[in-house]
Amino acid sequence: MHKASAIKTVRGNNFWYRLKEQKWLFLLMLPAIIATLLFSYGPMFGMYMAFTNYQPGGGTFFQQFFHADFVGFKWFEYFFTTGDFYRVMRNTLATSLLTLLFGFPAPIILALVLNEAKQGFFKRFTQTVSYLPHFISWVIAANIVITLLASDGMFNNLLVTLGIVNEPVAFLQNGPLFWWIIALSNMWKEMGFSAIMYLAAISAINPELYEAARVDGASRFKQMWNITLPALRPTIVILAILAVGGILNAGFEQQYLLQNNTVLEYSEVIDIYAYKYGLQNSMFSYGAAVGVFKSVIAFILVVIVNRISRKVNDQALF
């Protein structure tokens, strides 16, 4: 009996045995694996550009790419020693941390509220309205934000009418306010769509737990606190790890579309900086180095937060 169990365990842990037994499932995964290799791992060879002095010239791209002068960490040192490093990192971290502060708990709160809503029409209407901003492009979303925050826009008219301010506020011309505008815009645009994952996790909770809690006299708030939130913890932990790993992804479209000459000192984040020098100024290797730096920091953050989460909550991404 024990021998048969051991053989079954060994077979179950053997990759080739599992491949033979589940060949059709692996075949269904094959297109996704090929797409990942082609579009996610294939382009990674371009990171070599960050360690060379690449300049387009005669010949094919690959001839120029692999025959460019190898300069090691020259472009990384240049990035760290220029005065731009502090400003770009300040803007990126400020925008990302504010986005994380507002944008991470917002979909959790929305999902909890929608779960507690008992009126069907209100629940469906709120879900639809909150999902819609995700599906519009940042070109349209940025124009909505600019219109609302203009000197003669609805928000300024409301503030003046209520007597909160005596004259319109130039929101989009105020540097420090720009970080808050980006963070709140990101929250508004993605809050409803992000709540879908939490609502899906809530729908998987056994209804008998709520019935037992009601029998014991637990209020709806206590049911949410002691049943719903603990059930959401694995989902919250995984998304928190991914959010911290992407803390340098402050965005590109929203900053690029909402910025103007008066707030350039506060709107230039890593992605815009890499675009400006890498493409507009044709410093391709320098732009690639900035991008590699961001990716390495993101990878390190994911590993650190994942390890901390595993030790503290016994929940981790890998």
Short mmCIF file of C-alpha atoms in Angstrom, two decimals:
data_model
loop_
_atom_site.label_atom_id
_atom_site.label_comp_id
_atom_site.label_asym_id
_atom_site.label_seq_id
_atom_site.Cartn_x
_atom_site.Cartn_y
_atom_site.Cartn_z
CA MET A 1 0.00 0.00 0.00
CA HIS A 2 2.77 2.39 0.99
CA LYS A 3 4.82 1.38 -2.06
CA ALA A 4 1.93 2.13 -4.43
CA SER A 5 1.39 5.49 -2.72
CA ALA A 6 5.10 6.36 -3.08
CA ILE A 7 5.09 5.43 -6.78
CA LYS A 8 2.01 7.60 -7.33
CA THR A 9 3.66 10.53 -5.50
CA VAL A 10 6.86 10.24 -7.57
CA ARG A 11 4.88 10.08 -10.78
CA GLY A 12 2.75 13.03 -9.73
CA ASN A 13 5.87 15.13 -9.13
CA ASN A 14 7.56 14.08 -12.37
CA PHE A 15 7.19 16.71 -15.11
CA TRP A 16 7.38 14.29 -18.03
CA TYR A 17 4.80 12.00 -16.47
CA ARG A 18 2.45 14.96 -15.96
CA LEU A 19 3.13 16.11 -19.52
CA LYS A 20 2.10 12.72 -20.87
CA GLU A 21 -0.99 12.49 -18.68
CA GLN A 22 -2.13 16.08 -19.31
CA LYS A 23 -0.84 16.55 -22.86
CA TRP A 24 -4.05 18.20 -24.09
CA LEU A 25 -3.98 20.80 -21.32
CA PHE A 26 -0.35 21.61 -22.13
CA LEU A 27 -1.28 21.83 -25.80
CA LEU A 28 -3.92 24.45 -24.96
CA MET A 29 -1.24 26.39 -23.08
CA LEU A 30 1.18 26.30 -26.01
CA PRO A 31 -0.10 29.41 -27.87
CA ALA A 32 0.14 31.49 -24.66
CA ILE A 33 3.65 30.18 -23.98
CA ILE A 34 4.79 31.00 -27.53
CA ALA A 35 3.25 34.49 -27.34
CA THR A 36 4.97 35.13 -23.99
CA LEU A 37 8.34 34.00 -25.35
CA LEU A 38 8.00 36.12 -28.49
CA PHE A 39 6.59 39.34 -27.02
CA SER A 40 7.84 39.31 -23.41
CA TYR A 41 11.16 37.48 -23.38
CA GLY A 42 12.26 37.93 -27.00
CA PRO A 43 12.59 41.73 -26.85
CA MET A 44 14.74 41.46 -23.70
CA PHE A 45 17.84 41.12 -25.86
CA GLY A 46 17.42 44.85 -26.48
CA MET A 47 18.67 45.49 -22.93
CA TYR A 48 22.16 45.02 -24.38
CA MET A 49 21.73 48.47 -25.94
CA ALA A 50 21.98 50.01 -22.46
CA PHE A 51 25.61 48.86 -22.24
CA THR A 52 26.70 50.10 -25.66
CA ASN A 53 26.95 53.39 -27.50
CA TYR A 54 24.39 52.58 -30.16
CA GLN A 55 23.85 55.03 -33.00
CA PRO A 56 21.88 54.17 -36.15
CA GLY A 57 23.86 54.39 -39.34
CA GLY A 58 24.60 52.29 -42.43
CA GLY A 59 23.80 48.60 -42.58
CA THR A 60 21.04 46.56 -41.02
CA PHE A 61 19.77 47.06 -37.50
CA PHE A 62 21.41 43.89 -36.17
CA GLN A 63 24.77 44.80 -37.71
CA GLN A 64 24.69 48.20 -36.02
CA PHE A 65 23.29 46.78 -32.79
CA PHE A 66 25.90 44.09 -32.19
CA HIS A 67 28.84 46.13 -33.53
CA ALA A 68 28.17 49.17 -31.34
CA ASP A 69 30.96 50.13 -28.93
CA PHE A 70 30.58 48.44 -25.54
CA VAL A 71 30.72 51.10 -22.78
CA GLY A 72 29.67 49.08 -19.72
CA PHE A 73 27.85 51.11 -17.07
CA LYS A 74 28.70 54.50 -18.58
CA TRP A 75 25.05 55.47 -19.25
CA PHE A 76 23.94 54.35 -15.79
CA GLU A 77 26.65 56.48 -14.19
CA TYR A 78 25.62 59.39 -16.38
CA PHE A 79 22.00 59.03 -15.22
CA PHE A 80 22.95 58.88 -11.53
CA THR A 81 25.35 61.82 -11.67
CA THR A 82 23.18 64.25 -13.61
CA GLY A 83 20.90 66.64 -11.78
CA ASP A 84 17.94 65.01 -13.51
CA PHE A 85 18.10 61.84 -11.39
CA TYR A 86 16.83 63.42 -8.17
CA ARG A 87 14.04 65.35 -9.93
CA VAL A 88 12.83 62.40 -12.01
CA MET A 89 12.90 59.98 -9.07
CA ARG A 90 11.13 62.53 -6.85
CA ASN A 91 8.33 62.99 -9.37
CA THR A 92 8.03 59.25 -10.04
CA LEU A 93 7.92 58.23 -6.37
CA ALA A 94 5.60 61.07 -5.35
CA THR A 95 3.11 60.24 -8.10
CA SER A 96 3.32 56.48 -7.54
CA LEU A 97 3.01 56.64 -3.76
CA LEU A 98 0.00 58.96 -3.95
CA THR A 99 -1.56 56.69 -6.59
CA LEU A 100 -0.92 53.69 -4.31
CA LEU A 101 -2.33 55.56 -1.31
CA PHE A 102 -5.62 56.42 -3.05
CA GLY A 103 -5.85 53.82 -5.78
CA PHE A 104 -5.12 50.63 -3.84
CA PRO A 105 -7.78 50.79 -1.07
CA ALA A 106 -10.41 52.44 -3.29
CA PRO A 107 -11.44 49.30 -5.25
CA ILE A 108 -11.50 47.27 -2.02
CA ILE A 109 -13.88 49.76 -0.43
CA LEU A 110 -16.00 49.91 -3.59
CA ALA A 111 -16.24 46.10 -3.74
CA LEU A 112 -17.28 45.94 -0.08
CA VAL A 113 -19.91 48.63 -0.58
CA LEU A 114 -21.30 46.95 -3.70
CA ASN A 115 -21.39 43.62 -1.90
CA GLU A 116 -23.43 45.15 0.92
CA ALA A 117 -25.83 46.94 -1.46
CA LYS A 118 -29.12 45.09 -1.55
CA GLN A 119 -30.97 47.25 -4.07
CA GLY A 120 -30.39 45.58 -7.44
CA PHE A 121 -30.78 48.62 -9.69
CA PHE A 122 -28.45 50.78 -7.59
CA LYS A 123 -25.83 48.04 -7.50
CA ARG A 124 -25.91 47.44 -11.28
CA PHE A 125 -25.92 51.17 -12.05
CA THR A 126 -22.95 51.85 -9.76
CA GLN A 127 -20.99 48.94 -11.19
CA THR A 128 -21.57 50.12 -14.77
CA VAL A 129 -20.69 53.75 -14.04
CA SER A 130 -17.53 52.81 -12.12
CA TYR A 131 -16.32 50.39 -14.84
CA LEU A 132 -16.75 52.78 -17.78
CA PRO A 133 -13.70 55.05 -17.21
CA HIS A 134 -11.37 52.06 -17.61
CA PHE A 135 -12.53 51.54 -21.19
CA ILE A 136 -11.93 55.10 -22.41
CA SER A 137 -8.47 56.13 -23.57
CA TRP A 138 -6.31 58.54 -21.63
CA VAL A 139 -6.71 61.03 -24.48
CA ILE A 140 -10.41 61.33 -23.66
CA ALA A 141 -9.89 61.00 -19.90
CA ALA A 142 -7.25 63.75 -19.90
CA ASN A 143 -9.57 66.10 -21.78
CA ILE A 144 -12.31 65.43 -19.23
CA VAL A 145 -9.91 66.25 -16.37
CA ILE A 146 -8.64 69.40 -18.12
CA THR A 147 -12.21 70.58 -18.76
CA LEU A 148 -13.29 69.96 -15.16
CA LEU A 149 -10.23 71.69 -13.64
CA ALA A 150 -10.05 74.65 -16.04
CA SER A 151 -10.38 78.18 -14.65
CA ASP A 152 -13.96 78.30 -15.95
CA GLY A 153 -14.57 74.60 -15.38
CA MET A 154 -17.24 72.97 -13.26
CA PHE A 155 -14.99 72.34 -10.27
CA ASN A 156 -13.79 75.94 -10.02
CA ASN A 157 -17.33 77.26 -10.51
CA LEU A 158 -18.50 75.06 -7.65
CA LEU A 159 -15.73 76.25 -5.32
CA VAL A 160 -16.46 79.90 -6.10
CA THR A 161 -20.22 79.43 -5.71
CA LEU A 162 -19.81 77.76 -2.32
CA GLY A 163 -17.49 80.54 -1.20
CA ILE A 164 -14.56 78.19 -0.59
CA VAL A 165 -12.30 80.32 -2.82
CA ASN A 166 -12.64 83.91 -4.00
CA GLU A 167 -11.20 83.32 -7.46
CA PRO A 168 -10.59 80.27 -9.67
CA VAL A 169 -7.63 78.07 -8.78
CA ALA A 170 -5.10 77.21 -11.52
CA PHE A 171 -4.97 73.52 -10.66
CA LEU A 172 -3.05 72.38 -13.72
CA GLN A 173 -0.51 75.19 -13.38
CA ASN A 174 0.41 74.27 -9.81
CA GLY A 175 3.38 71.87 -9.65
CA PRO A 176 2.78 70.06 -6.32
CA LEU A 177 -0.95 69.82 -7.07
CA PHE A 178 -0.09 68.03 -10.32
CA TRP A 179 0.95 64.91 -8.39
CA TRP A 180 -2.40 64.79 -6.59
CA ILE A 181 -4.32 65.34 -9.83
CA ILE A 182 -2.53 62.40 -11.46
CA ALA A 183 -3.13 60.16 -8.43
CA LEU A 184 -6.83 60.99 -8.18
CA SER A 185 -7.26 60.67 -11.96
CA ASN A 186 -5.70 57.20 -11.86
CA MET A 187 -7.97 56.22 -8.99
CA TRP A 188 -11.09 57.45 -10.81
CA LYS A 189 -10.16 55.68 -14.04
CA GLU A 190 -9.17 52.27 -12.65
CA MET A 191 -11.13 51.93 -9.39
CA GLY A 192 -14.22 50.27 -10.86
CA PHE A 193 -12.35 47.80 -13.06
CA SER A 194 -9.96 46.80 -10.25
CA ALA A 195 -12.94 46.11 -7.99
CA ILE A 196 -13.97 43.24 -10.30
CA MET A 197 -11.23 41.00 -8.86
CA TYR A 198 -12.35 41.67 -5.30
CA LEU A 199 -16.01 41.11 -6.19
CA ALA A 200 -15.03 37.79 -7.79
CA ALA A 201 -13.21 36.78 -4.60
CA ILE A 202 -16.22 37.82 -2.49
CA SER A 203 -18.58 35.73 -4.66
CA ALA A 204 -16.51 32.64 -3.82
CA ILE A 205 -17.17 32.99 -0.07
CA ASN A 206 -19.45 30.27 1.32
CA PRO A 207 -22.88 31.87 2.08
CA GLU A 208 -23.25 29.54 5.07
CA LEU A 209 -20.59 31.58 6.88
CA TYR A 210 -22.80 34.66 6.70
CA GLU A 211 -25.86 32.66 7.78
CA ALA A 212 -24.00 31.32 10.81
CA ALA A 213 -22.81 34.82 11.68
CA ARG A 214 -26.36 36.20 11.49
CA VAL A 215 -27.60 33.39 13.76
CA ASP A 216 -24.92 34.42 16.27
CA GLY A 217 -26.20 37.99 16.14
CA ALA A 218 -23.34 39.52 14.14
CA SER A 219 -24.14 42.85 12.49
CA ARG A 220 -23.45 43.45 8.81
CA PHE A 221 -20.32 45.40 9.69
CA LYS A 222 -19.01 42.54 11.84
CA GLN A 223 -19.78 40.08 9.05
CA MET A 224 -17.79 42.22 6.64
CA TRP A 225 -14.91 42.62 9.11
CA ASN A 226 -14.69 39.01 10.25
CA ILE A 227 -15.72 37.11 7.09
CA THR A 228 -15.40 39.20 3.93
CA LEU A 229 -12.09 40.96 4.63
CA PRO A 230 -10.23 37.81 5.81
CA ALA A 231 -11.45 36.02 2.67
CA LEU A 232 -10.07 38.88 0.57
CA ARG A 233 -6.66 38.80 2.22
CA PRO A 234 -4.92 36.49 -0.32
CA THR A 235 -6.16 38.63 -3.21
CA ILE A 236 -5.15 41.84 -1.43
CA VAL A 237 -1.66 40.49 -0.68
CA ILE A 238 -0.99 39.39 -4.27
CA LEU A 239 -2.19 42.68 -5.74
CA ALA A 240 -0.20 44.62 -3.12
CA ILE A 241 2.98 42.80 -4.15
CA LEU A 242 2.34 43.63 -7.81
CA ALA A 243 1.50 47.24 -6.93
CA VAL A 244 4.73 47.74 -4.98
CA GLY A 245 6.71 46.10 -7.78
CA GLY A 246 5.25 48.62 -10.20
CA ILE A 247 5.87 51.62 -7.97
CA LEU A 248 8.20 53.15 -10.57
CA ASN A 249 5.50 52.77 -13.23
CA ALA A 250 4.08 56.20 -12.55
CA GLY A 251 2.57 56.19 -16.02
CA PHE A 252 3.25 57.92 -19.31
CA GLU A 253 0.02 58.85 -21.08
CA GLN A 254 -1.61 60.71 -18.21
CA GLN A 255 1.49 62.79 -17.38
CA TYR A 256 2.25 63.47 -21.02
CA LEU A 257 -1.31 64.57 -21.81
CA LEU A 258 -1.96 66.60 -18.65
CA GLN A 259 1.40 68.34 -18.36
CA ASN A 260 2.19 71.84 -19.60
CA ASN A 261 5.23 74.11 -19.57
CA THR A 262 4.45 75.48 -16.10
CA VAL A 263 4.60 72.06 -14.39
CA LEU A 264 7.41 70.33 -16.29
CA GLU A 265 9.54 70.37 -13.13
CA TYR A 266 6.92 68.15 -11.44
CA SER A 267 5.49 66.12 -14.32
CA GLU A 268 8.61 64.47 -15.77
CA VAL A 269 8.67 60.87 -14.53
CA ILE A 270 11.01 58.04 -15.57
CA ASP A 271 8.94 56.93 -18.56
CA ILE A 272 8.67 60.45 -20.00
CA TYR A 273 12.35 61.07 -19.30
CA ALA A 274 13.36 57.88 -21.14
CA TYR A 275 11.08 58.81 -24.05
CA LYS A 276 12.46 62.35 -24.26
CA TYR A 277 16.13 61.35 -24.32
CA GLY A 278 15.82 57.95 -25.96
CA LEU A 279 13.58 58.90 -28.89
CA GLN A 280 13.25 62.67 -29.15
CA ASN A 281 16.98 63.34 -28.55
CA SER A 282 18.10 60.10 -30.28
CA MET A 283 20.12 58.99 -27.21
CA PHE A 284 18.93 55.41 -27.65
CA SER A 285 21.43 53.75 -25.32
CA TYR A 286 20.79 56.30 -22.58
CA GLY A 287 17.04 55.82 -22.83
CA ALA A 288 17.53 52.04 -22.73
CA ALA A 289 19.70 52.37 -19.60
CA VAL A 290 17.01 54.37 -17.82
CA GLY A 291 14.45 51.70 -18.74
CA VAL A 292 16.70 48.87 -17.53
CA PHE A 293 17.28 50.69 -14.24
CA LYS A 294 13.53 50.94 -13.70
CA SER A 295 12.99 47.26 -14.50
CA VAL A 296 15.77 46.09 -12.15
CA ILE A 297 14.41 48.16 -9.26
CA ALA A 298 10.89 46.82 -9.90
CA PHE A 299 12.18 43.22 -9.89
CA ILE A 300 14.07 43.76 -6.62
CA LEU A 301 11.01 45.33 -4.97
CA VAL A 302 8.78 42.41 -6.02
CA VAL A 303 11.24 39.87 -4.57
CA ILE A 304 11.63 41.79 -1.28
CA VAL A 305 7.91 42.40 -0.73
CA ASN A 306 7.09 38.81 -1.73
CA ARG A 307 9.57 37.46 0.83
CA ILE A 308 8.27 39.76 3.57
CA SER A 309 4.69 38.76 2.80
CA ARG A 310 5.57 35.06 2.92
CA LYS A 311 7.15 35.44 6.37
CA VAL A 312 4.46 37.71 7.83
CA ASN A 313 1.20 36.42 6.30
CA ASP A 314 2.25 33.12 4.73
CA GLN A 315 0.84 34.54 1.49
CA ALA A 316 3.07 35.15 -1.53
CA LEU A 317 3.11 35.49 -5.28
CA PHE A 318 5.82 32.85 -5.76
#
